[in-house]
Amino acid sequence: MKWAQVTITTSQEASEAVANYLFERDATGVEIRDNPAPNSPSVTLISYFPTDDLIDERVHDLREFLANLIQAGIDTQPAKVTLESIEEDNWSEQWRSAFPPQKIGKRLVIAPTWEDIVTEPSEVLIRLDPGMAFGTGQHPTTQLALELLEISIKGADAVADIGTGSGILAIAAAKLGAKRVDAVDLDATIIPIARNNIQLNKVESVIRLHQGNGLNALERQKYPLIVANILTKVLLPMIPICPKFLEPAGRLILSGILAQEASQIEAQLETNGFRVLEIRGLTESHELIQIGENWVGILAQMKK
Protein backbone atom coordinates (compact mmCIF):
# COMPACT_ATOMS: atom_id res chain seq x y z
CA MET A 1 0.00 0.00 0.00
CA LYS A 2 1.20 3.49 -0.83
CA TRP A 3 0.69 6.57 1.32
CA ALA A 4 0.42 10.20 0.31
CA GLN A 5 2.60 12.62 2.23
CA VAL A 6 0.91 16.01 2.16
CA THR A 7 3.22 18.87 3.15
CA ILE A 8 1.85 22.32 3.91
CA THR A 9 3.99 25.40 4.42
CA THR A 10 1.97 28.15 6.05
CA SER A 11 2.15 30.86 8.71
CA GLN A 12 2.57 30.19 12.42
CA GLU A 13 -0.75 31.93 12.98
CA ALA A 14 -2.56 29.42 10.76
CA SER A 15 -0.65 26.29 11.83
CA GLU A 16 -2.96 25.08 14.61
CA ALA A 17 -6.08 25.62 12.51
CA VAL A 18 -4.50 23.69 9.63
CA ALA A 19 -3.39 20.87 11.96
CA ASN A 20 -6.89 20.52 13.38
CA TYR A 21 -8.34 20.52 9.86
CA LEU A 22 -6.01 17.68 8.85
CA PHE A 23 -6.97 15.63 11.92
CA GLU A 24 -10.66 16.19 11.18
CA ARG A 25 -10.06 14.86 7.66
CA ASP A 26 -8.58 11.63 9.11
CA ALA A 27 -4.90 12.35 8.51
CA THR A 28 -2.73 9.64 10.04
CA GLY A 29 -0.28 11.71 12.01
CA VAL A 30 0.52 15.40 11.67
CA GLU A 31 4.04 16.65 12.34
CA ILE A 32 4.57 20.39 12.85
CA ARG A 33 8.03 21.81 12.18
CA ASP A 34 8.84 25.44 12.93
CA ASN A 35 11.23 27.06 10.47
CA PRO A 36 14.68 27.13 12.17
CA ALA A 37 15.52 30.52 10.66
CA PRO A 38 15.43 33.33 13.27
CA ASN A 39 12.02 35.05 13.46
CA SER A 40 10.72 33.11 10.48
CA PRO A 41 6.94 33.40 10.11
CA SER A 42 6.53 30.04 8.36
CA VAL A 43 5.73 26.55 9.64
CA THR A 44 5.75 23.20 7.84
CA LEU A 45 3.08 20.59 8.55
CA ILE A 46 3.61 17.03 7.32
CA SER A 47 0.60 14.70 7.22
CA TYR A 48 -0.22 11.30 5.76
CA PHE A 49 -3.26 9.92 3.94
CA PRO A 50 -3.91 6.63 2.14
CA THR A 51 -3.30 6.94 -1.60
CA ASP A 52 -6.82 6.37 -2.91
CA ASP A 53 -9.39 7.93 -5.23
CA LEU A 54 -10.03 10.70 -2.71
CA ILE A 55 -6.51 12.06 -2.38
CA ASP A 56 -6.83 14.68 -5.14
CA GLU A 57 -10.11 15.84 -3.64
CA ARG A 58 -8.48 16.08 -0.18
CA VAL A 59 -5.68 18.27 -1.53
CA HIS A 60 -8.19 20.45 -3.38
CA ASP A 61 -10.28 20.85 -0.20
CA LEU A 62 -7.14 21.69 1.78
CA ARG A 63 -6.24 24.50 -0.61
CA GLU A 64 -9.82 25.75 -0.37
CA PHE A 65 -9.59 25.67 3.44
CA LEU A 66 -6.44 27.81 3.32
CA ALA A 67 -8.27 30.29 1.10
CA ASN A 68 -11.17 30.40 3.58
CA LEU A 69 -8.75 31.17 6.42
CA ILE A 70 -7.57 34.23 4.49
CA GLN A 71 -11.19 35.38 4.15
CA ALA A 72 -11.56 34.93 7.93
CA GLY A 73 -8.65 37.31 8.48
CA ILE A 74 -5.96 34.71 9.23
CA ASP A 75 -2.67 35.07 7.37
CA THR A 76 -1.74 31.75 5.72
CA GLN A 77 1.25 32.79 3.62
CA PRO A 78 3.16 31.19 1.98
CA ALA A 79 0.28 28.64 1.82
CA LYS A 80 2.19 26.05 -0.22
CA VAL A 81 0.84 22.48 -0.54
CA THR A 82 2.83 19.58 -2.01
CA LEU A 83 2.02 15.90 -2.49
CA GLU A 84 4.46 12.97 -2.45
CA SER A 85 3.90 9.21 -2.69
CA ILE A 86 5.55 7.01 -0.02
CA GLU A 87 5.75 3.22 0.34
CA GLU A 88 4.13 1.56 3.38
CA ASP A 89 7.41 0.65 5.13
CA ASN A 90 8.93 4.09 4.65
CA TRP A 91 5.73 5.79 5.82
CA SER A 92 5.58 3.92 9.11
CA GLU A 93 9.24 4.60 9.85
CA GLN A 94 9.06 8.28 8.88
CA TRP A 95 5.89 8.94 10.85
CA ARG A 96 7.00 7.26 14.07
CA SER A 97 10.43 8.88 13.97
CA ALA A 98 8.72 12.27 14.24
CA PHE A 99 7.37 11.47 17.73
CA PRO A 100 10.22 10.41 20.03
CA PRO A 101 9.72 10.43 23.81
CA GLN A 102 10.58 13.81 25.30
CA LYS A 103 11.16 15.38 28.69
CA ILE A 104 9.33 18.64 29.35
CA GLY A 105 9.97 20.74 32.42
CA LYS A 106 11.45 18.96 35.42
CA ARG A 107 9.09 16.00 35.71
CA LEU A 108 6.91 15.48 32.65
CA VAL A 109 7.74 12.77 30.11
CA ILE A 110 5.61 12.50 26.97
CA ALA A 111 5.77 9.22 25.04
CA PRO A 112 3.78 7.70 22.15
CA THR A 113 1.87 4.50 22.82
CA TRP A 114 4.35 2.27 20.96
CA GLU A 115 7.41 3.31 23.00
CA ASP A 116 8.54 1.01 25.82
CA ILE A 117 9.90 3.59 28.23
CA VAL A 118 11.08 3.46 31.84
CA THR A 119 10.77 6.64 33.91
CA GLU A 120 12.30 7.76 37.20
CA PRO A 121 10.07 7.62 40.31
CA SER A 122 9.91 11.42 40.38
CA GLU A 123 8.82 11.67 36.73
CA VAL A 124 5.25 11.84 35.43
CA LEU A 125 4.63 9.77 32.29
CA ILE A 126 1.97 10.79 29.79
CA ARG A 127 1.19 8.42 26.92
CA LEU A 128 -0.51 9.70 23.78
CA ASP A 129 -1.66 8.48 20.41
CA PRO A 130 0.05 11.23 18.37
CA GLY A 131 -1.82 10.51 15.16
CA MET A 132 -5.20 11.73 16.29
CA ALA A 133 -5.34 15.37 17.49
CA PHE A 134 -3.29 18.52 17.98
CA GLY A 135 -1.27 18.50 21.18
CA THR A 136 1.43 15.83 21.23
CA GLY A 137 4.05 17.77 23.15
CA GLN A 138 6.11 18.35 20.01
CA HIS A 139 4.89 21.88 19.32
CA PRO A 140 6.36 24.80 21.32
CA THR A 141 2.90 26.05 22.31
CA THR A 142 2.13 22.75 24.05
CA GLN A 143 5.57 22.62 25.67
CA LEU A 144 5.23 26.15 27.04
CA ALA A 145 1.79 25.40 28.48
CA LEU A 146 3.08 22.20 30.10
CA GLU A 147 6.07 23.98 31.65
CA LEU A 148 3.86 26.68 33.14
CA LEU A 149 1.32 24.11 34.30
CA GLU A 150 4.01 22.17 36.13
CA ILE A 151 5.08 25.21 38.17
CA SER A 152 1.51 26.44 38.80
CA ILE A 153 -0.43 23.30 39.68
CA LYS A 154 0.43 23.19 43.39
CA GLY A 155 -2.66 23.96 45.44
CA ALA A 156 -4.98 23.86 42.42
CA ASP A 157 -7.56 21.20 43.26
CA ALA A 158 -9.56 22.00 40.12
CA VAL A 159 -8.35 23.03 36.66
CA ALA A 160 -10.17 24.13 33.49
CA ASP A 161 -8.50 23.25 30.16
CA ILE A 162 -9.95 25.29 27.31
CA GLY A 163 -9.38 23.91 23.80
CA THR A 164 -8.20 20.54 25.06
CA GLY A 165 -7.37 18.92 21.69
CA SER A 166 -5.59 15.65 22.45
CA GLY A 167 -6.24 16.18 26.17
CA ILE A 168 -2.53 16.48 26.97
CA LEU A 169 -2.85 19.49 29.30
CA ALA A 170 -5.83 18.01 31.15
CA ILE A 171 -3.97 14.71 31.57
CA ALA A 172 -0.87 16.52 32.84
CA ALA A 173 -2.97 18.48 35.35
CA ALA A 174 -4.56 15.27 36.63
CA LYS A 175 -1.25 13.45 36.91
CA LEU A 176 0.36 16.44 38.64
CA GLY A 177 -2.24 16.35 41.39
CA ALA A 178 -5.46 18.12 40.39
CA LYS A 179 -8.53 16.44 41.90
CA ARG A 180 -10.83 17.56 39.11
CA VAL A 181 -10.17 18.76 35.58
CA ASP A 182 -12.83 20.12 33.23
CA ALA A 183 -11.61 19.86 29.63
CA VAL A 184 -13.49 21.65 26.85
CA ASP A 185 -13.29 21.61 23.08
CA LEU A 186 -15.58 23.24 20.54
CA ASP A 187 -14.95 20.47 17.99
CA ALA A 188 -17.17 17.45 18.68
CA THR A 189 -14.86 15.16 16.67
CA ILE A 190 -12.04 15.86 19.16
CA ILE A 191 -13.91 14.58 22.22
CA PRO A 192 -13.57 10.81 21.50
CA ILE A 193 -9.86 11.31 20.75
CA ALA A 194 -9.26 13.13 24.02
CA ARG A 195 -11.30 10.48 25.86
CA ASN A 196 -9.11 7.72 24.39
CA ASN A 197 -5.93 9.46 25.59
CA ILE A 198 -7.47 10.06 29.02
CA GLN A 199 -8.28 6.36 29.32
CA LEU A 200 -4.76 5.43 28.18
CA ASN A 201 -3.44 7.40 31.14
CA LYS A 202 -6.06 6.06 33.59
CA VAL A 203 -7.27 9.50 34.71
CA GLU A 204 -10.89 9.23 33.56
CA SER A 205 -12.08 9.51 37.18
CA VAL A 206 -10.50 12.99 37.40
CA ILE A 207 -11.20 14.53 33.98
CA ARG A 208 -14.62 15.54 32.71
CA LEU A 209 -14.91 16.25 28.99
CA HIS A 210 -17.25 18.94 27.66
CA GLN A 211 -18.10 19.81 24.07
CA GLY A 212 -18.92 23.47 23.74
CA ASN A 213 -17.75 27.05 23.45
CA GLY A 214 -14.95 27.63 25.94
CA LEU A 215 -15.63 28.57 29.55
CA ASN A 216 -19.34 28.98 28.89
CA ALA A 217 -19.59 25.20 28.41
CA LEU A 218 -18.61 24.56 32.04
CA GLU A 219 -20.86 23.94 35.04
CA ARG A 220 -18.38 24.76 37.80
CA GLN A 221 -18.16 28.51 38.29
CA LYS A 222 -14.81 29.02 40.04
CA TYR A 223 -11.36 27.50 39.41
CA PRO A 224 -7.99 28.18 41.01
CA LEU A 225 -6.34 27.58 37.61
CA ILE A 226 -7.40 27.91 33.97
CA VAL A 227 -5.17 26.88 31.06
CA ALA A 228 -5.77 27.62 27.37
CA ASN A 229 -3.53 26.80 24.42
CA ILE A 230 -5.33 28.44 21.52
CA LEU A 231 -4.80 31.28 19.05
CA THR A 232 -4.39 34.86 20.23
CA LYS A 233 -7.51 35.82 18.26
CA VAL A 234 -9.47 33.46 20.52
CA LEU A 235 -7.60 34.33 23.73
CA LEU A 236 -8.18 38.09 23.48
CA PRO A 237 -12.01 37.92 23.74
CA MET A 238 -11.77 35.08 26.28
CA ILE A 239 -9.67 37.00 28.84
CA PRO A 240 -12.50 39.35 29.96
CA ILE A 241 -14.66 36.29 30.73
CA CYS A 242 -12.02 34.55 32.85
CA PRO A 243 -12.39 36.55 36.12
CA LYS A 244 -15.87 35.22 36.82
CA PHE A 245 -14.55 31.66 36.45
CA LEU A 246 -11.48 32.16 38.66
CA GLU A 247 -11.20 32.05 42.43
CA PRO A 248 -9.67 35.10 44.18
CA ALA A 249 -5.97 35.21 43.23
CA GLY A 250 -6.68 32.48 40.65
CA ARG A 251 -4.11 31.87 37.94
CA LEU A 252 -4.36 31.80 34.16
CA ILE A 253 -1.98 30.04 31.75
CA LEU A 254 -2.16 31.17 28.13
CA SER A 255 -0.26 29.68 25.20
CA GLY A 256 -0.59 29.72 21.41
CA ILE A 257 0.79 33.27 21.42
CA LEU A 258 3.31 34.54 18.89
CA ALA A 259 6.08 36.67 20.41
CA GLN A 260 4.90 39.75 18.52
CA GLU A 261 1.39 39.27 19.98
CA ALA A 262 2.51 39.11 23.62
CA SER A 263 2.02 42.84 24.22
CA GLN A 264 -1.63 42.59 23.10
CA ILE A 265 -2.26 39.78 25.57
CA GLU A 266 -0.44 41.66 28.36
CA ALA A 267 -2.56 44.76 27.80
CA GLN A 268 -5.78 42.74 27.80
CA LEU A 269 -4.78 41.00 31.02
CA GLU A 270 -3.98 44.29 32.76
CA THR A 271 -7.28 45.79 31.63
CA ASN A 272 -9.19 42.87 33.12
CA GLY A 273 -7.62 42.75 36.56
CA PHE A 274 -4.65 40.42 36.04
CA ARG A 275 -0.98 40.86 36.74
CA VAL A 276 1.50 39.00 34.56
CA LEU A 277 3.77 36.72 36.59
CA GLU A 278 5.87 35.33 33.75
CA ILE A 279 6.23 35.42 29.98
CA ARG A 280 8.04 32.21 29.17
CA GLY A 281 10.02 32.46 25.95
CA LEU A 282 10.90 36.15 26.33
CA THR A 283 13.44 38.02 28.43
CA GLU A 284 12.31 40.96 30.57
CA SER A 285 13.20 43.23 27.66
CA HIS A 286 10.89 41.15 25.43
CA GLU A 287 13.66 39.52 23.41
CA LEU A 288 13.23 35.91 22.32
CA ILE A 289 15.13 33.46 24.52
CA GLN A 290 15.30 30.70 21.91
CA ILE A 291 16.24 31.85 18.43
CA GLY A 292 13.92 30.25 15.89
CA GLU A 293 11.13 29.72 18.42
CA ASN A 294 8.56 32.49 17.97
CA TRP A 295 6.04 31.36 20.59
CA VAL A 296 5.54 32.45 24.19
CA GLY A 297 3.49 31.27 27.14
CA ILE A 298 2.05 33.63 29.75
CA LEU A 299 1.27 32.99 33.40
CA ALA A 300 -1.00 35.59 35.01
CA GLN A 301 -2.85 35.97 38.31
CA MET A 302 -5.96 37.83 39.39
CA LYS A 303 -5.07 40.91 41.42
CA LYS A 304 -6.29 40.78 45.00
PDB file of N, CA and C in Angstrom, residues 92-158:
ATOM      1  N   SER A  92       5.634   4.272   7.684  1.00  0.00           N
ATOM      2  CA  SER A  92       5.578   3.923   9.106  1.00  0.00           C
ATOM      3  C   SER A  92       6.825   4.406   9.843  1.00  0.00           C
ATOM      4  N   GLU A  93       7.983   4.194   9.219  1.00  0.00           N
ATOM      5  CA  GLU A  93       9.244   4.597   9.846  1.00  0.00           C
ATOM      6  C   GLU A  93       9.343   6.116   9.952  1.00  0.00           C
ATOM      7  N   GLN A  94       8.980   6.820   8.880  1.00  0.00           N
ATOM      8  CA  GLN A  94       9.064   8.279   8.876  1.00  0.00           C
ATOM      9  C   GLN A  94       8.122   8.887   9.906  1.00  0.00           C
ATOM     10  N   TRP A  95       6.896   8.362   9.968  1.00  0.00           N
ATOM     11  CA  TRP A  95       5.894   8.938  10.853  1.00  0.00           C
ATOM     12  C   TRP A  95       6.287   8.749  12.314  1.00  0.00           C
ATOM     13  N   ARG A  96       6.670   7.534  12.667  1.00  0.00           N
ATOM     14  CA  ARG A  96       7.003   7.258  14.069  1.00  0.00           C
ATOM     15  C   ARG A  96       8.268   7.998  14.512  1.00  0.00           C
ATOM     16  N   SER A  97       9.191   8.195  13.599  1.00  0.00           N
ATOM     17  CA  SER A  97      10.434   8.881  13.969  1.00  0.00           C
ATOM     18  C   SER A  97      10.187  10.340  14.345  1.00  0.00           C
ATOM     19  N   ALA A  98       9.040  10.871  13.943  1.00  0.00           N
ATOM     20  CA  ALA A  98       8.722  12.271  14.240  1.00  0.00           C
ATOM     21  C   ALA A  98       8.200  12.465  15.662  1.00  0.00           C
ATOM     22  N   PHE A  99       7.964  11.364  16.390  1.00  0.00           N
ATOM     23  CA  PHE A  99       7.374  11.471  17.725  1.00  0.00           C
ATOM     24  C   PHE A  99       8.185  10.693  18.758  1.00  0.00           C
ATOM     25  N   PRO A 100       9.425  11.083  19.001  1.00  0.00           N
ATOM     26  CA  PRO A 100      10.224  10.408  20.033  1.00  0.00           C
ATOM     27  C   PRO A 100       9.739  10.812  21.423  1.00  0.00           C
ATOM     28  N   PRO A 101      10.026  10.008  22.443  1.00  0.00           N
ATOM     29  CA  PRO A 101       9.721  10.434  23.815  1.00  0.00           C
ATOM     30  C   PRO A 101      10.476  11.720  24.132  1.00  0.00           C
ATOM     31  N   GLN A 102       9.909  12.563  24.962  1.00  0.00           N
ATOM     32  CA  GLN A 102      10.582  13.809  25.303  1.00  0.00           C
ATOM     33  C   GLN A 102      10.292  14.220  26.737  1.00  0.00           C
ATOM     34  N   LYS A 103      11.274  14.862  27.328  1.00  0.00           N
ATOM     35  CA  LYS A 103      11.158  15.385  28.691  1.00  0.00           C
ATOM     36  C   LYS A 103      10.796  16.861  28.596  1.00  0.00           C
ATOM     37  N   ILE A 104       9.769  17.254  29.332  1.00  0.00           N
ATOM     38  CA  ILE A 104       9.329  18.643  29.347  1.00  0.00           C
ATOM     39  C   ILE A 104       9.281  19.121  30.788  1.00  0.00           C
ATOM     40  N   GLY A 105       9.892  20.260  31.050  1.00  0.00           N
ATOM     41  CA  GLY A 105       9.967  20.738  32.419  1.00  0.00           C
ATOM     42  C   GLY A 105      10.868  19.840  33.245  1.00  0.00           C
ATOM     43  N   LYS A 106      10.609  19.766  34.533  1.00  0.00           N
ATOM     44  CA  LYS A 106      11.447  18.962  35.425  1.00  0.00           C
ATOM     45  C   LYS A 106      10.951  17.536  35.583  1.00  0.00           C
ATOM     46  N   ARG A 107       9.653  17.310  35.374  1.00  0.00           N
ATOM     47  CA  ARG A 107       9.094  16.003  35.713  1.00  0.00           C
ATOM     48  C   ARG A 107       8.330  15.318  34.594  1.00  0.00           C
ATOM     49  N   LEU A 108       7.815  16.058  33.646  1.00  0.00           N
ATOM     50  CA  LEU A 108       6.910  15.482  32.653  1.00  0.00           C
ATOM     51  C   LEU A 108       7.659  14.757  31.544  1.00  0.00           C
ATOM     52  N   VAL A 109       7.204  13.557  31.221  1.00  0.00           N
ATOM     53  CA  VAL A 109       7.743  12.771  30.110  1.00  0.00           C
ATOM     54  C   VAL A 109       6.573  12.402  29.205  1.00  0.00           C
ATOM     55  N   ILE A 110       6.658  12.789  27.937  1.00  0.00           N
ATOM     56  CA  ILE A 110       5.606  12.497  26.966  1.00  0.00           C
ATOM     57  C   ILE A 110       6.110  11.408  26.030  1.00  0.00           C
ATOM     58  N   ALA A 111       5.331  10.338  25.877  1.00  0.00           N
ATOM     59  CA  ALA A 111       5.767   9.222  25.035  1.00  0.00           C
ATOM     60  C   ALA A 111       4.591   8.695  24.222  1.00  0.00           C
ATOM     61  N   PRO A 112       4.840   8.324  22.950  1.00  0.00           N
ATOM     62  CA  PRO A 112       3.785   7.696  22.152  1.00  0.00           C
ATOM     63  C   PRO A 112       3.482   6.296  22.672  1.00  0.00           C
ATOM     64  N   THR A 113       2.337   5.778  22.278  1.00  0.00           N
ATOM     65  CA  THR A 113       1.869   4.502  22.820  1.00  0.00           C
ATOM     66  C   THR A 113       2.785   3.337  22.484  1.00  0.00           C
ATOM     67  N   TRP A 114       3.535   3.416  21.390  1.00  0.00           N
ATOM     68  CA  TRP A 114       4.347   2.273  20.964  1.00  0.00           C
ATOM     69  C   TRP A 114       5.723   2.223  21.637  1.00  0.00           C
ATOM     70  N   GLU A 115       6.087   3.271  22.371  1.00  0.00           N
ATOM     71  CA  GLU A 115       7.409   3.310  23.000  1.00  0.00           C
ATOM     72  C   GLU A 115       7.396   2.587  24.349  1.00  0.00           C
ATOM     73  N   ASP A 116       8.346   1.673  24.528  1.00  0.00           N
ATOM     74  CA  ASP A 116       8.541   1.008  25.817  1.00  0.00           C
ATOM     75  C   ASP A 116       9.541   1.844  26.604  1.00  0.00           C
ATOM     76  N   ILE A 117       9.054   2.614  27.558  1.00  0.00           N
ATOM     77  CA  ILE A 117       9.904   3.587  28.231  1.00  0.00           C
ATOM     78  C   ILE A 117       9.841   3.401  29.744  1.00  0.00           C
ATOM     79  N   VAL A 118      10.983   3.555  30.384  1.00  0.00           N
ATOM     80  CA  VAL A 118      11.077   3.462  31.842  1.00  0.00           C
ATOM     81  C   VAL A 118      11.378   4.859  32.380  1.00  0.00           C
ATOM     82  N   THR A 119      10.584   5.307  33.341  1.00  0.00           N
ATOM     83  CA  THR A 119      10.773   6.641  33.912  1.00  0.00           C
ATOM     84  C   THR A 119      11.300   6.554  35.341  1.00  0.00           C
ATOM     85  N   GLU A 120      11.856   7.660  35.810  1.00  0.00           N
ATOM     86  CA  GLU A 120      12.299   7.758  37.197  1.00  0.00           C
ATOM     87  C   GLU A 120      11.079   7.907  38.114  1.00  0.00           C
ATOM     88  N   PRO A 121      11.204   7.510  39.385  1.00  0.00           N
ATOM     89  CA  PRO A 121      10.072   7.623  40.315  1.00  0.00           C
ATOM     90  C   PRO A 121       9.505   9.041  40.419  1.00  0.00           C
ATOM     91  N   SER A 122      10.364  10.036  40.251  1.00  0.00           N
ATOM     92  CA  SER A 122       9.909  11.423  40.380  1.00  0.00           C
ATOM     93  C   SER A 122       9.239  11.951  39.111  1.00  0.00           C
ATOM     94  N   GLU A 123       9.351  11.208  38.004  1.00  0.00           N
ATOM     95  CA  GLU A 123       8.819  11.674  36.729  1.00  0.00           C
ATOM     96  C   GLU A 123       7.351  11.284  36.554  1.00  0.00           C
ATOM     97  N   VAL A 124       6.662  12.064  35.729  1.00  0.00           N
ATOM     98  CA  VAL A 124       5.252  11.836  35.431  1.00  0.00           C
ATOM     99  C   VAL A 124       5.143  11.479  33.955  1.00  0.00           C
ATOM    100  N   LEU A 125       4.707  10.256  33.667  1.00  0.00           N
ATOM    101  CA  LEU A 125       4.634   9.766  32.286  1.00  0.00           C
ATOM    102  C   LEU A 125       3.244  10.006  31.711  1.00  0.00           C
ATOM    103  N   ILE A 126       3.212  10.600  30.531  1.00  0.00           N
ATOM    104  CA  ILE A 126       1.966  10.793  29.787  1.00  0.00           C
ATOM    105  C   ILE A 126       2.105  10.073  28.456  1.00  0.00           C
ATOM    106  N   ARG A 127       1.182   9.157  28.194  1.00  0.00           N
ATOM    107  CA  ARG A 127       1.191   8.424  26.924  1.00  0.00           C
ATOM    108  C   ARG A 127       0.093   8.976  26.020  1.00  0.00           C
ATOM    109  N   LEU A 128       0.436   9.146  24.735  1.00  0.00           N
ATOM    110  CA  LEU A 128      -0.513   9.701  23.780  1.00  0.00           C
ATOM    111  C   LEU A 128      -0.483   8.921  22.480  1.00  0.00           C
ATOM    112  N   ASP A 129      -1.619   8.927  21.797  1.00  0.00           N
ATOM    113  CA  ASP A 129      -1.662   8.480  20.410  1.00  0.00           C
ATOM    114  C   ASP A 129      -1.458   9.729  19.561  1.00  0.00           C
ATOM    115  N   PRO A 130      -0.258   9.950  19.014  1.00  0.00           N
ATOM    116  CA  PRO A 130       0.048  11.228  18.365  1.00  0.00           C
ATOM    117  C   PRO A 130      -0.590  11.405  17.000  1.00  0.00           C
ATOM    118  N   GLY A 131      -1.273  10.392  16.496  1.00  0.00           N
ATOM    119  CA  GLY A 131      -1.824  10.513  15.156  1.00  0.00           C
ATOM    120  C   GLY A 131      -3.246  10.999  15.105  1.00  0.00           C
ATOM    121  N   MET A 132      -3.775  11.505  16.232  1.00  0.00           N
ATOM    122  CA  MET A 132      -5.203  11.733  16.286  1.00  0.00           C
ATOM    123  C   MET A 132      -5.641  13.189  16.477  1.00  0.00           C
ATOM    124  N   ALA A 133      -4.898  13.994  17.220  1.00  0.00           N
ATOM    125  CA  ALA A 133      -5.343  15.370  17.490  1.00  0.00           C
ATOM    126  C   ALA A 133      -4.164  16.252  17.827  1.00  0.00           C
ATOM    127  N   PHE A 134      -4.358  17.568  17.676  1.00  0.00           N
ATOM    128  CA  PHE A 134      -3.292  18.520  17.985  1.00  0.00           C
ATOM    129  C   PHE A 134      -2.985  18.478  19.479  1.00  0.00           C
ATOM    130  N   GLY A 135      -1.696  18.502  19.791  1.00  0.00           N
ATOM    131  CA  GLY A 135      -1.270  18.505  21.184  1.00  0.00           C
ATOM    132  C   GLY A 135      -0.534  17.235  21.537  1.00  0.00           C
ATOM    133  N   THR A 136       0.648  17.033  20.960  1.00  0.00           N
ATOM    134  CA  THR A 136       1.433  15.826  21.233  1.00  0.00           C
ATOM    135  C   THR A 136       2.650  16.124  22.094  1.00  0.00           C
ATOM    136  N   GLY A 137       2.855  17.388  22.412  1.00  0.00           N
ATOM    137  CA  GLY A 137       4.050  17.773  23.151  1.00  0.00           C
ATOM    138  C   GLY A 137       5.190  18.187  22.247  1.00  0.00           C
ATOM    139  N   GLN A 138       5.041  17.990  20.938  1.00  0.00           N
ATOM    140  CA  GLN A 138       6.108  18.347  20.006  1.00  0.00           C
ATOM    141  C   GLN A 138       6.124  19.847  19.707  1.00  0.00           C
ATOM    142  N   HIS A 139       4.959  20.474  19.719  1.00  0.00           N
ATOM    143  CA  HIS A 139       4.894  21.878  19.323  1.00  0.00           C
ATOM    144  C   HIS A 139       5.239  22.796  20.495  1.00  0.00           C
ATOM    145  N   PRO A 140       5.965  23.895  20.232  1.00  0.00           N
ATOM    146  CA  PRO A 140       6.364  24.800  21.318  1.00  0.00           C
ATOM    147  C   PRO A 140       5.200  25.323  22.150  1.00  0.00           C
ATOM    148  N   THR A 141       4.032  25.530  21.535  1.00  0.00           N
ATOM    149  CA  THR A 141       2.899  26.052  22.310  1.00  0.00           C
ATOM    150  C   THR A 141       2.481  25.064  23.393  1.00  0.00           C
ATOM    151  N   THR A 142       2.481  23.774  23.060  1.00  0.00           N
ATOM    152  CA  THR A 142       2.128  22.751  24.049  1.00  0.00           C
ATOM    153  C   THR A 142       3.203  22.657  25.123  1.00  0.00           C
ATOM    154  N   GLN A 143       4.462  22.705  24.711  1.00  0.00           N
ATOM    155  CA  GLN A 143       5.569  22.616  25.668  1.00  0.00           C
ATOM    156  C   GLN A 143       5.531  23.777  26.660  1.00  0.00           C
ATOM    157  N   LEU A 144       5.287  24.983  26.167  1.00  0.00           N
ATOM    158  CA  LEU A 144       5.228  26.154  27.044  1.00  0.00           C
ATOM    159  C   LEU A 144       4.089  26.023  28.051  1.00  0.00           C
ATOM    160  N   ALA A 145       2.930  25.570  27.576  1.00  0.00           N
ATOM    161  CA  ALA A 145       1.790  25.399  28.478  1.00  0.00           C
ATOM    162  C   ALA A 145       2.086  24.347  29.538  1.00  0.00           C
ATOM    163  N   LEU A 146       2.739  23.256  29.146  1.00  0.00           N
ATOM    164  CA  LEU A 146       3.083  22.202  30.101  1.00  0.00           C
ATOM    165  C   LEU A 146       4.083  22.694  31.144  1.00  0.00           C
ATOM    166  N   GLU A 147       5.078  23.447  30.707  1.00  0.00           N
ATOM    167  CA  GLU A 147       6.075  23.977  31.646  1.00  0.00           C
ATOM    168  C   GLU A 147       5.420  24.896  32.680  1.00  0.00           C
ATOM    169  N   LEU A 148       4.538  25.765  32.223  1.00  0.00           N
ATOM    170  CA  LEU A 148       3.864  26.683  33.139  1.00  0.00           C
ATOM    171  C   LEU A 148       2.874  25.949  34.036  1.00  0.00           C
ATOM    172  N   LEU A 149       2.236  24.920  33.498  1.00  0.00           N
ATOM    173  CA  LEU A 149       1.315  24.113  34.300  1.00  0.00           C
ATOM    174  C   LEU A 149       2.058  23.419  35.435  1.00  0.00           C
ATOM    175  N   GLU A 150       3.228  22.892  35.127  1.00  0.00           N
ATOM    176  CA  GLU A 150       4.012  22.171  36.131  1.00  0.00           C
ATOM    177  C   GLU A 150       4.361  23.070  37.323  1.00  0.00           C
ATOM    178  N   ILE A 151       4.677  24.325  37.074  1.00  0.00           N
ATOM    179  CA  ILE A 151       5.078  25.213  38.168  1.00  0.00           C
ATOM    180  C   ILE A 151       3.890  25.893  38.842  1.00  0.00           C
ATOM    181  N   SER A 152       2.675  25.730  38.272  1.00  0.00           N
ATOM    182  CA  SER A 152       1.506  26.443  38.799  1.00  0.00           C
ATOM    183  C   SER A 152       0.475  25.530  39.445  1.00  0.00           C
ATOM    184  N   ILE A 153       0.618  24.234  39.298  1.00  0.00           N
ATOM    185  CA  ILE A 153      -0.433  23.297  39.683  1.00  0.00           C
ATOM    186  C   ILE A 153      -0.574  23.147  41.190  1.00  0.00           C
ATOM    187  N   LYS A 154       0.472  23.405  41.947  1.00  0.00           N
ATOM    188  CA  LYS A 154       0.430  23.193  43.394  1.00  0.00           C
ATOM    189  C   LYS A 154      -0.702  24.003  44.026  1.00  0.00           C
ATOM    190  N   GLY A 155      -1.546  23.310  44.769  1.00  0.00           N
ATOM    191  CA  GLY A 155      -2.660  23.960  45.442  1.00  0.00           C
ATOM    192  C   GLY A 155      -3.897  24.121  44.590  1.00  0.00           C
ATOM    193  N   ALA A 156      -3.822  23.745  43.309  1.00  0.00           N
ATOM    194  CA  ALA A 156      -4.979  23.859  42.416  1.00  0.00           C
ATOM    195  C   ALA A 156      -5.738  22.538  42.411  1.00  0.00           C
ATOM    196  N   ASP A 157      -6.802  22.453  43.201  1.00  0.00           N
ATOM    197  CA  ASP A 157      -7.556  21.201  43.262  1.00  0.00           C
ATOM    198  C   ASP A 157      -8.401  20.988  42.020  1.00  0.00           C
ATOM    199  N   ALA A 158      -8.751  22.089  41.333  1.00  0.00           N
ATOM    200  CA  ALA A 158      -9.557  21.996  40.118  1.00  0.00           C
ATOM    201  C   ALA A 158      -8.936  22.859  39.024  1.00  0.00           C
TER     202      ALA A 158
END
